[in-house]
Amino acid sequence: MASISIQHLYKRYGKDKQNVVDDFHLDIRDKEFLVFVGPSGCGKSTTLRMIAGLEDITEGEVYIGEQLVNDLPPKDRDIAMVFQNYALYPNMSVYENIAFGLRLRKQPRHEIDLAVRRAARVLEIEPYLNRKPKELSGGQRQRVALGRAIVRDPKVFLMDEPLSNLDAKLRVQMRMELIKLHKSLGATFIYVTHDQIEAMTMADRIVVMKDGIIQQIDTPEAVYQTPSNTFVASFIGSPQINFVEGKIVEEPGGNLLFNTSRFGLRIPKDSADLLRKHNKIGRRITLGIRPEHIGPEGLYSDSVLTGIYKVSELMGADRFLHLDIGQDKPLVVRVEAYYRCEENEKLRIVMDMSKALFFDADTGQRLTH
């Protein structure tokens, strides 16, 4: 297998030569499952295609193992790609689709047969080897596309939104299949998606991108709990993180408060030290807090505020309340599914301020110690 080193990669298009990928720099470990995630047009698929050799590199270097591959054609990079559309040959059986690439390489017939049947067994598509693609479900077709990649025994698997054409139930099933496949093959996986749930559930590390620029590279847990900026914080997590705009004020006793036009929240000592370090007393700040760190009045008496109930979303075991707290957007609060309230009812809720994140109101960068 192989590690991958991407050094200061750029991609520019058009007469204006604007950067579609801007100074992308990353080392991918051998056997790692790495996910590029971001909104449409952020440059994630373009980066993947440059690694594959399907797009020319404007500037920078890509190494697979110790080999510089900038000028190598895709067939010589020892990679396999799985695309969003399955790209199967409709006139060929499943067996022939999987075997096609090996036949082009003129491998012996018995080796091809062993490789195809081994891949079919791993992917649980042995009963369908004699069928044509039109006789398969979407999930089965995607397994065939994966099988065609597996038989090549590549150093690196590159996957460009391979599950986006599947329905919700199949996507969940195929996510688990890909995790198992990665473990069994022990290969390096690079996976592109706009779905943050896919990124969170499958990745060893996540690369969050926006406008061709890396915003953060870290484990799913770290990206969720300590996002580098407001974009990452809002993109990762469902429902989205709450952002509340306010001002940091100091009480006569030295305690700090996060103040808005409607309420003030006591700031714990660790966070207060952080805000003092960044000279935020008397200045605007953006507070970020996840819905699961807010709830009905109870534990955190210093952090009580009143919100006006507007709507709710039932999500199985949880219910998410949307409350008007005098900000541009409602505050989303997670409660038990059985929780009920009336429209425009005033609710007293509390925030666990030890879980609150603070972001610079101008740059959007999270304040760090």
Tab-separated table of C-alpha atoms in Angstrom:
chain	number	residue	atom	x	y	z
A	1	MET	CA	0.000	0.000	0.000
A	2	ALA	CA	1.095	3.633	-0.025
A	3	SER	CA	1.126	6.971	1.691
A	4	ILE	CA	0.395	10.091	-0.356
A	5	SER	CA	2.047	13.500	-0.104
A	6	ILE	CA	0.329	16.504	-1.679
A	7	GLN	CA	2.570	19.546	-1.647
A	8	HIS	CA	1.219	23.053	-2.273
A	9	LEU	CA	-1.237	21.996	-4.966
A	10	TYR	CA	-2.983	24.613	-7.127
A	11	LYS	CA	-5.553	24.361	-9.907
A	12	ARG	CA	-6.465	27.390	-12.011
A	13	TYR	CA	-9.019	27.654	-14.823
A	14	GLY	CA	-9.973	30.269	-17.374
A	15	LYS	CA	-8.477	33.525	-18.532
A	16	ASP	CA	-8.659	35.097	-15.081
A	17	LYS	CA	-6.661	32.161	-13.629
A	18	GLN	CA	-8.646	32.054	-10.415
A	19	ASN	CA	-7.663	29.331	-7.971
A	20	VAL	CA	-10.149	26.457	-7.874
A	21	VAL	CA	-7.761	24.654	-5.517
A	22	ASP	CA	-5.543	26.976	-3.504
A	23	ASP	CA	-2.302	25.807	-1.819
A	24	PHE	CA	-3.583	22.354	-0.867
A	25	HIS	CA	-0.932	20.767	1.349
A	26	LEU	CA	-1.462	17.399	3.027
A	27	ASP	CA	0.248	14.130	3.954
A	28	ILE	CA	-2.006	11.071	3.871
A	29	ARG	CA	-0.864	8.088	5.908
A	30	ASP	CA	-0.593	4.561	4.561
A	31	LYS	CA	-3.906	2.644	5.053
A	32	GLU	CA	-5.709	5.808	6.169
A	33	PHE	CA	-9.377	6.460	5.357
A	34	LEU	CA	-9.353	10.173	4.537
A	35	VAL	CA	-12.475	12.126	3.560
A	36	PHE	CA	-12.630	15.422	1.658
A	37	VAL	CA	-15.855	17.196	2.616
A	38	GLY	CA	-17.319	20.557	1.714
A	39	PRO	CA	-20.113	22.236	-0.264
A	40	SER	CA	-20.478	21.894	-4.031
A	41	GLY	CA	-17.767	23.794	-5.901
A	42	CYS	CA	-15.246	23.795	-3.038
A	43	GLY	CA	-12.561	21.965	-5.063
A	44	LYS	CA	-12.694	18.525	-3.409
A	45	SER	CA	-13.429	16.524	-6.584
A	46	THR	CA	-10.888	18.574	-8.563
A	47	THR	CA	-8.236	17.715	-5.963
A	48	LEU	CA	-9.142	14.036	-6.178
A	49	ARG	CA	-8.933	14.116	-9.971
A	50	MET	CA	-5.474	15.728	-9.815
A	51	ILE	CA	-4.313	12.892	-7.544
A	52	ALA	CA	-5.762	10.435	-10.063
A	53	GLY	CA	-4.149	12.150	-13.061
A	54	LEU	CA	-7.507	13.040	-14.645
A	55	GLU	CA	-6.829	16.779	-14.207
A	56	ASP	CA	-3.594	18.588	-14.966
A	57	ILE	CA	-1.816	20.148	-11.990
A	58	THR	CA	-1.290	23.891	-12.358
A	59	GLU	CA	1.283	24.040	-9.596
A	60	GLY	CA	2.540	21.747	-6.837
A	61	GLU	CA	3.540	18.100	-6.495
A	62	VAL	CA	1.791	14.797	-5.782
A	63	TYR	CA	3.725	11.792	-4.492
A	64	ILE	CA	2.279	8.284	-4.205
A	65	GLY	CA	4.691	6.449	-1.963
A	66	GLU	CA	8.096	7.845	-2.880
A	67	GLN	CA	7.217	8.446	-6.533
A	68	LEU	CA	6.400	11.868	-8.008
A	69	VAL	CA	3.343	11.227	-10.200
A	70	ASN	CA	2.624	14.668	-11.698
A	71	ASP	CA	3.455	13.486	-15.216
A	72	LEU	CA	2.388	9.857	-14.900
A	73	PRO	CA	-0.785	8.798	-16.763
A	74	PRO	CA	-3.597	7.459	-14.540
A	75	LYS	CA	-2.987	3.823	-15.569
A	76	ASP	CA	0.568	3.968	-14.203
A	77	ARG	CA	-0.296	5.439	-10.779
A	78	ASP	CA	-1.525	2.143	-9.255
A	79	ILE	CA	-4.831	3.653	-8.185
A	80	ALA	CA	-8.480	2.675	-8.620
A	81	MET	CA	-11.374	5.119	-8.862
A	82	VAL	CA	-15.037	4.643	-7.984
A	83	PHE	CA	-17.345	7.333	-9.350
A	84	GLN	CA	-20.792	8.663	-8.504
A	85	ASN	CA	-22.255	6.987	-11.584
A	86	TYR	CA	-21.440	3.309	-11.652
A	87	ALA	CA	-19.983	3.380	-15.216
A	88	LEU	CA	-20.790	-0.292	-15.817
A	89	TYR	CA	-20.937	-1.842	-19.263
A	90	PRO	CA	-24.662	-2.628	-19.758
A	91	ASN	CA	-24.075	-5.430	-22.278
A	92	MET	CA	-21.683	-7.319	-19.996
A	93	SER	CA	-22.465	-9.550	-17.041
A	94	VAL	CA	-21.364	-8.637	-13.537
A	95	TYR	CA	-18.517	-11.138	-13.885
A	96	GLU	CA	-17.312	-9.570	-17.136
A	97	ASN	CA	-17.618	-6.033	-15.762
A	98	ILE	CA	-15.370	-6.904	-12.834
A	99	ALA	CA	-12.950	-8.843	-15.012
A	100	PHE	CA	-12.714	-6.281	-17.819
A	101	GLY	CA	-9.700	-4.322	-16.528
A	102	LEU	CA	-7.764	-7.523	-15.823
A	103	ARG	CA	-8.449	-8.802	-19.335
A	104	LEU	CA	-7.058	-5.560	-20.758
A	105	ARG	CA	-3.879	-6.266	-18.820
A	106	LYS	CA	-3.806	-9.739	-20.393
A	107	GLN	CA	-3.656	-11.547	-17.056
A	108	PRO	CA	-4.016	-15.335	-17.148
A	109	ARG	CA	-7.611	-16.585	-17.199
A	110	HIS	CA	-7.343	-18.571	-13.950
A	111	GLU	CA	-5.929	-15.518	-12.088
A	112	ILE	CA	-8.778	-13.369	-13.381
A	113	ASP	CA	-11.331	-15.940	-12.229
A	114	LEU	CA	-9.796	-16.143	-8.746
A	115	ALA	CA	-9.659	-12.346	-8.418
A	116	VAL	CA	-13.255	-11.839	-9.582
A	117	ARG	CA	-14.678	-14.506	-7.303
A	118	ARG	CA	-12.662	-13.265	-4.322
A	119	ALA	CA	-13.958	-9.708	-4.838
A	120	ALA	CA	-17.522	-10.981	-5.305
A	121	ARG	CA	-17.254	-12.919	-2.048
A	122	VAL	CA	-15.968	-9.877	-0.135
A	123	LEU	CA	-18.781	-7.712	-1.548
A	124	GLU	CA	-21.471	-10.425	-1.211
A	125	ILE	CA	-22.451	-10.327	-4.895
A	126	GLU	CA	-21.592	-13.938	-5.800
A	127	PRO	CA	-25.227	-14.811	-6.670
A	128	TYR	CA	-25.335	-12.001	-9.236
A	129	LEU	CA	-22.203	-12.734	-11.290
A	130	ASN	CA	-24.217	-13.852	-14.353
A	131	ARG	CA	-26.669	-10.947	-14.261
A	132	LYS	CA	-26.553	-7.791	-16.364
A	133	PRO	CA	-26.359	-4.393	-14.581
A	134	LYS	CA	-29.989	-3.554	-15.474
A	135	GLU	CA	-31.075	-6.527	-13.340
A	136	LEU	CA	-29.399	-5.145	-10.213
A	137	SER	CA	-30.415	-2.612	-7.573
A	138	GLY	CA	-28.461	0.606	-7.095
A	139	GLY	CA	-26.588	-0.810	-4.117
A	140	GLN	CA	-25.666	-3.963	-6.032
A	141	ARG	CA	-24.412	-1.908	-8.993
A	142	GLN	CA	-22.217	0.127	-6.687
A	143	ARG	CA	-20.805	-3.110	-5.265
A	144	VAL	CA	-19.937	-4.193	-8.801
A	145	ALA	CA	-18.135	-0.885	-9.376
A	146	LEU	CA	-16.232	-1.479	-6.130
A	147	GLY	CA	-15.437	-5.017	-7.224
A	148	ARG	CA	-13.909	-3.742	-10.451
A	149	ALA	CA	-11.637	-1.521	-8.342
A	150	ILE	CA	-10.762	-4.231	-5.806
A	151	VAL	CA	-9.531	-6.805	-8.349
A	152	ARG	CA	-6.812	-4.449	-9.494
A	153	ASP	CA	-5.283	-4.586	-5.988
A	154	PRO	CA	-4.278	-0.907	-6.161
A	155	LYS	CA	-2.199	1.056	-3.681
A	156	VAL	CA	-4.888	3.741	-3.363
A	157	PHE	CA	-8.675	3.820	-3.738
A	158	LEU	CA	-10.144	7.155	-4.854
A	159	MET	CA	-13.912	7.540	-4.403
A	160	ASP	CA	-15.891	10.491	-5.748
A	161	GLU	CA	-19.312	10.649	-4.020
A	162	PRO	CA	-19.959	6.949	-4.700
A	163	LEU	CA	-23.126	6.756	-2.563
A	164	SER	CA	-24.941	9.897	-3.674
A	165	ASN	CA	-27.234	8.038	-6.120
A	166	LEU	CA	-28.477	5.615	-3.454
A	167	ASP	CA	-31.541	6.040	-1.257
A	168	ALA	CA	-31.117	6.854	2.433
A	169	LYS	CA	-31.347	3.268	3.722
A	170	LEU	CA	-28.874	1.967	1.149
A	171	ARG	CA	-26.434	4.801	1.904
A	172	VAL	CA	-26.344	3.795	5.568
A	173	GLN	CA	-25.798	0.148	4.612
A	174	MET	CA	-23.079	0.968	2.077
A	175	ARG	CA	-21.270	3.249	4.548
A	176	MET	CA	-20.867	0.268	6.850
A	177	GLU	CA	-19.792	-1.925	3.913
A	178	LEU	CA	-17.092	0.577	2.937
A	179	ILE	CA	-15.762	0.734	6.504
A	180	LYS	CA	-15.511	-3.069	6.581
A	181	LEU	CA	-13.977	-3.117	3.106
A	182	HIS	CA	-11.306	-0.616	4.122
A	183	LYS	CA	-10.369	-2.715	7.142
A	184	SER	CA	-10.245	-5.963	5.194
A	185	LEU	CA	-8.198	-4.576	2.297
A	186	GLY	CA	-5.792	-2.513	4.398
A	187	ALA	CA	-5.577	0.039	1.584
A	188	THR	CA	-5.400	3.826	1.525
A	189	PHE	CA	-8.841	5.337	0.845
A	190	ILE	CA	-9.510	8.928	-0.246
A	191	TYR	CA	-13.224	9.646	-0.307
A	192	VAL	CA	-15.022	12.772	-1.548
A	193	THR	CA	-18.461	13.772	-0.282
A	194	HIS	CA	-20.634	16.819	0.439
A	195	ASP	CA	-22.451	14.799	3.136
A	196	GLN	CA	-20.993	15.555	6.545
A	197	ILE	CA	-22.666	12.455	8.032
A	198	GLU	CA	-20.685	10.248	5.624
A	199	ALA	CA	-17.529	12.094	6.602
A	200	MET	CA	-18.158	11.750	10.336
A	201	THR	CA	-19.052	8.056	10.242
A	202	MET	CA	-16.304	6.747	7.936
A	203	ALA	CA	-13.194	8.921	8.193
A	204	ASP	CA	-10.011	8.449	10.176
A	205	ARG	CA	-9.439	12.130	9.373
A	206	ILE	CA	-11.574	14.760	7.670
A	207	VAL	CA	-10.380	17.526	5.348
A	208	VAL	CA	-12.967	20.329	5.366
A	209	MET	CA	-12.749	22.554	2.275
A	210	LYS	CA	-14.299	25.846	1.210
A	211	ASP	CA	-13.575	27.828	-1.973
A	212	GLY	CA	-10.600	25.597	-2.784
A	213	ILE	CA	-8.941	26.196	0.595
A	214	ILE	CA	-8.470	23.700	3.430
A	215	GLN	CA	-10.321	24.949	6.507
A	216	GLN	CA	-9.386	22.153	8.907
A	217	ILE	CA	-7.772	18.701	8.914
A	218	ASP	CA	-8.474	16.543	11.944
A	219	THR	CA	-10.313	13.535	13.352
A	220	PRO	CA	-14.136	13.598	13.197
A	221	GLU	CA	-14.293	14.115	16.967
A	222	ALA	CA	-11.903	17.074	16.907
A	223	VAL	CA	-13.590	18.714	13.914
A	224	TYR	CA	-16.951	18.469	15.706
A	225	GLN	CA	-15.811	19.507	19.183
A	226	THR	CA	-13.133	22.079	18.306
A	227	PRO	CA	-13.897	23.504	14.844
A	228	SER	CA	-11.318	25.962	13.570
A	229	ASN	CA	-13.856	28.583	12.445
A	230	THR	CA	-17.556	29.317	12.088
A	231	PHE	CA	-17.712	27.683	8.642
A	232	VAL	CA	-16.442	24.339	9.924
A	233	ALA	CA	-18.613	24.601	13.030
A	234	SER	CA	-21.748	25.180	10.944
A	235	PHE	CA	-20.941	22.642	8.223
A	236	ILE	CA	-20.217	19.734	10.576
A	237	GLY	CA	-23.112	18.682	12.780
A	238	SER	CA	-26.827	18.103	12.282
A	239	PRO	CA	-28.723	20.140	13.356
A	240	GLN	CA	-26.233	22.935	12.906
A	241	ILE	CA	-24.472	24.606	15.788
A	242	ASN	CA	-26.170	27.686	17.243
A	243	PHE	CA	-24.419	31.031	16.795
A	244	VAL	CA	-25.353	33.858	19.151
A	245	GLU	CA	-23.987	37.373	18.695
A	246	GLY	CA	-23.184	39.363	21.821
A	247	LYS	CA	-20.667	41.430	23.760
A	248	ILE	CA	-18.269	40.512	26.563
A	249	VAL	CA	-18.695	42.684	29.670
A	250	GLU	CA	-16.973	42.584	33.055
A	251	GLU	CA	-18.996	42.765	36.269
A	252	PRO	CA	-17.741	44.804	39.270
A	253	GLY	CA	-16.640	41.572	40.972
A	254	GLY	CA	-14.485	40.610	37.989
A	255	ASN	CA	-16.759	37.971	36.480
A	256	LEU	CA	-17.346	38.094	32.736
A	257	LEU	CA	-20.767	38.029	31.097
A	258	PHE	CA	-21.826	37.320	27.532
A	259	ASN	CA	-24.478	39.993	26.964
A	260	THR	CA	-27.163	40.392	24.298
A	261	SER	CA	-30.110	42.774	24.181
A	262	ARG	CA	-32.289	40.155	25.913
A	263	PHE	CA	-30.057	38.235	28.330
A	264	GLY	CA	-26.643	37.814	29.927
A	265	LEU	CA	-24.784	34.554	30.518
A	266	ARG	CA	-22.105	33.947	33.142
A	267	ILE	CA	-18.813	32.811	31.562
A	268	PRO	CA	-16.789	30.058	33.306
A	269	LYS	CA	-13.252	30.835	34.444
A	270	ASP	CA	-11.440	28.896	31.683
A	271	SER	CA	-13.403	30.683	28.984
A	272	ALA	CA	-13.011	34.004	30.786
A	273	ASP	CA	-9.222	33.546	30.813
A	274	LEU	CA	-9.345	32.800	27.080
A	275	LEU	CA	-11.372	35.935	26.340
A	276	ARG	CA	-9.020	38.076	28.429
A	277	LYS	CA	-6.033	36.591	26.606
A	278	HIS	CA	-7.560	37.711	23.282
A	279	ASN	CA	-8.545	41.151	24.646
A	280	LYS	CA	-12.268	40.612	24.039
A	281	ILE	CA	-13.637	42.470	27.064
A	282	GLY	CA	-16.006	45.157	25.802
A	283	ARG	CA	-15.953	43.726	22.277
A	284	ARG	CA	-18.379	41.836	20.064
A	285	ILE	CA	-18.039	38.072	20.011
A	286	THR	CA	-19.808	35.100	18.427
A	287	LEU	CA	-20.762	32.332	20.828
A	288	GLY	CA	-21.234	28.862	19.343
A	289	ILE	CA	-23.086	26.106	21.184
A	290	ARG	CA	-24.479	22.768	19.993
A	291	PRO	CA	-28.197	21.953	20.509
A	292	GLU	CA	-27.286	19.046	22.836
A	293	HIS	CA	-25.614	21.482	25.251
A	294	ILE	CA	-28.831	23.438	25.819
A	295	GLY	CA	-31.904	22.192	27.633
A	296	PRO	CA	-34.817	22.998	29.949
A	297	GLU	CA	-33.953	24.882	33.128
A	298	GLY	CA	-32.172	22.739	35.673
A	299	LEU	CA	-28.458	22.247	36.125
A	300	TYR	CA	-26.806	25.499	35.080
A	301	SER	CA	-28.506	28.270	37.033
A	302	ASP	CA	-25.964	30.922	35.966
A	303	SER	CA	-26.871	30.477	32.321
A	304	VAL	CA	-30.645	30.814	32.193
A	305	LEU	CA	-32.371	32.622	29.352
A	306	THR	CA	-35.912	32.851	28.031
A	307	GLY	CA	-36.884	31.887	24.512
A	308	ILE	CA	-40.214	31.985	22.698
A	309	TYR	CA	-41.175	28.616	21.195
A	310	LYS	CA	-41.919	28.684	17.456
A	311	VAL	CA	-41.665	25.188	15.921
A	312	SER	CA	-40.124	21.795	16.624
A	313	GLU	CA	-38.653	18.887	14.666
A	314	LEU	CA	-39.151	15.306	15.827
A	315	MET	CA	-36.065	13.204	15.028
A	316	GLY	CA	-36.955	9.820	16.512
A	317	ALA	CA	-35.521	9.748	20.030
A	318	ASP	CA	-34.971	13.525	20.088
A	319	ARG	CA	-37.034	16.630	19.497
A	320	PHE	CA	-35.414	19.913	18.425
A	321	LEU	CA	-37.126	23.096	19.561
A	322	HIS	CA	-36.682	26.350	17.633
A	323	LEU	CA	-36.811	29.351	19.979
A	324	ASP	CA	-36.822	33.068	19.287
A	325	ILE	CA	-34.173	34.700	21.504
A	326	GLY	CA	-33.966	38.032	19.681
A	327	GLN	CA	-31.295	36.985	17.163
A	328	ASP	CA	-31.438	36.689	13.374
A	329	LYS	CA	-31.780	32.912	13.623
A	330	PRO	CA	-33.711	30.821	16.148
A	331	LEU	CA	-31.910	28.938	18.897
A	332	VAL	CA	-32.172	25.161	18.395
A	333	VAL	CA	-32.480	23.113	21.592
A	334	ARG	CA	-32.424	19.317	21.903
A	335	VAL	CA	-34.990	17.799	24.286
A	336	GLU	CA	-36.606	14.404	24.807
A	337	ALA	CA	-39.061	13.314	22.121
A	338	TYR	CA	-42.039	13.492	24.500
A	339	TYR	CA	-41.407	17.189	25.330
A	340	ARG	CA	-44.381	19.380	24.374
A	341	CYS	CA	-45.072	23.118	24.427
A	342	GLU	CA	-47.500	25.631	22.920
A	343	GLU	CA	-46.758	28.051	20.085
A	344	ASN	CA	-45.309	31.346	21.406
A	345	GLU	CA	-44.920	29.819	24.876
A	346	LYS	CA	-42.060	31.341	26.877
A	347	LEU	CA	-39.527	28.702	27.908
A	348	ARG	CA	-36.721	29.080	30.424
A	349	ILE	CA	-33.694	27.183	29.178
A	350	VAL	CA	-30.072	26.817	30.236
A	351	MET	CA	-26.798	26.613	28.355
A	352	ASP	CA	-23.870	24.505	29.503
A	353	MET	CA	-21.382	27.356	29.129
A	354	SER	CA	-18.453	25.011	29.750
A	355	LYS	CA	-19.219	23.606	26.258
A	356	ALA	CA	-19.560	27.012	24.571
A	357	LEU	CA	-17.106	27.993	21.828
A	358	PHE	CA	-16.077	31.576	21.141
A	359	PHE	CA	-15.320	32.943	17.679
A	360	ASP	CA	-13.918	36.282	16.561
A	361	ALA	CA	-16.911	38.264	15.287
A	362	ASP	CA	-14.930	39.692	12.347
A	363	THR	CA	-12.760	36.783	11.138
A	364	GLY	CA	-14.892	33.840	12.268
A	365	GLN	CA	-11.806	32.100	13.738
A	366	ARG	CA	-12.285	30.169	16.978
A	367	LEU	CA	-10.404	31.625	19.938
A	368	THR	CA	-7.852	29.150	21.282
A	369	HIS	CA	-5.611	29.029	24.350
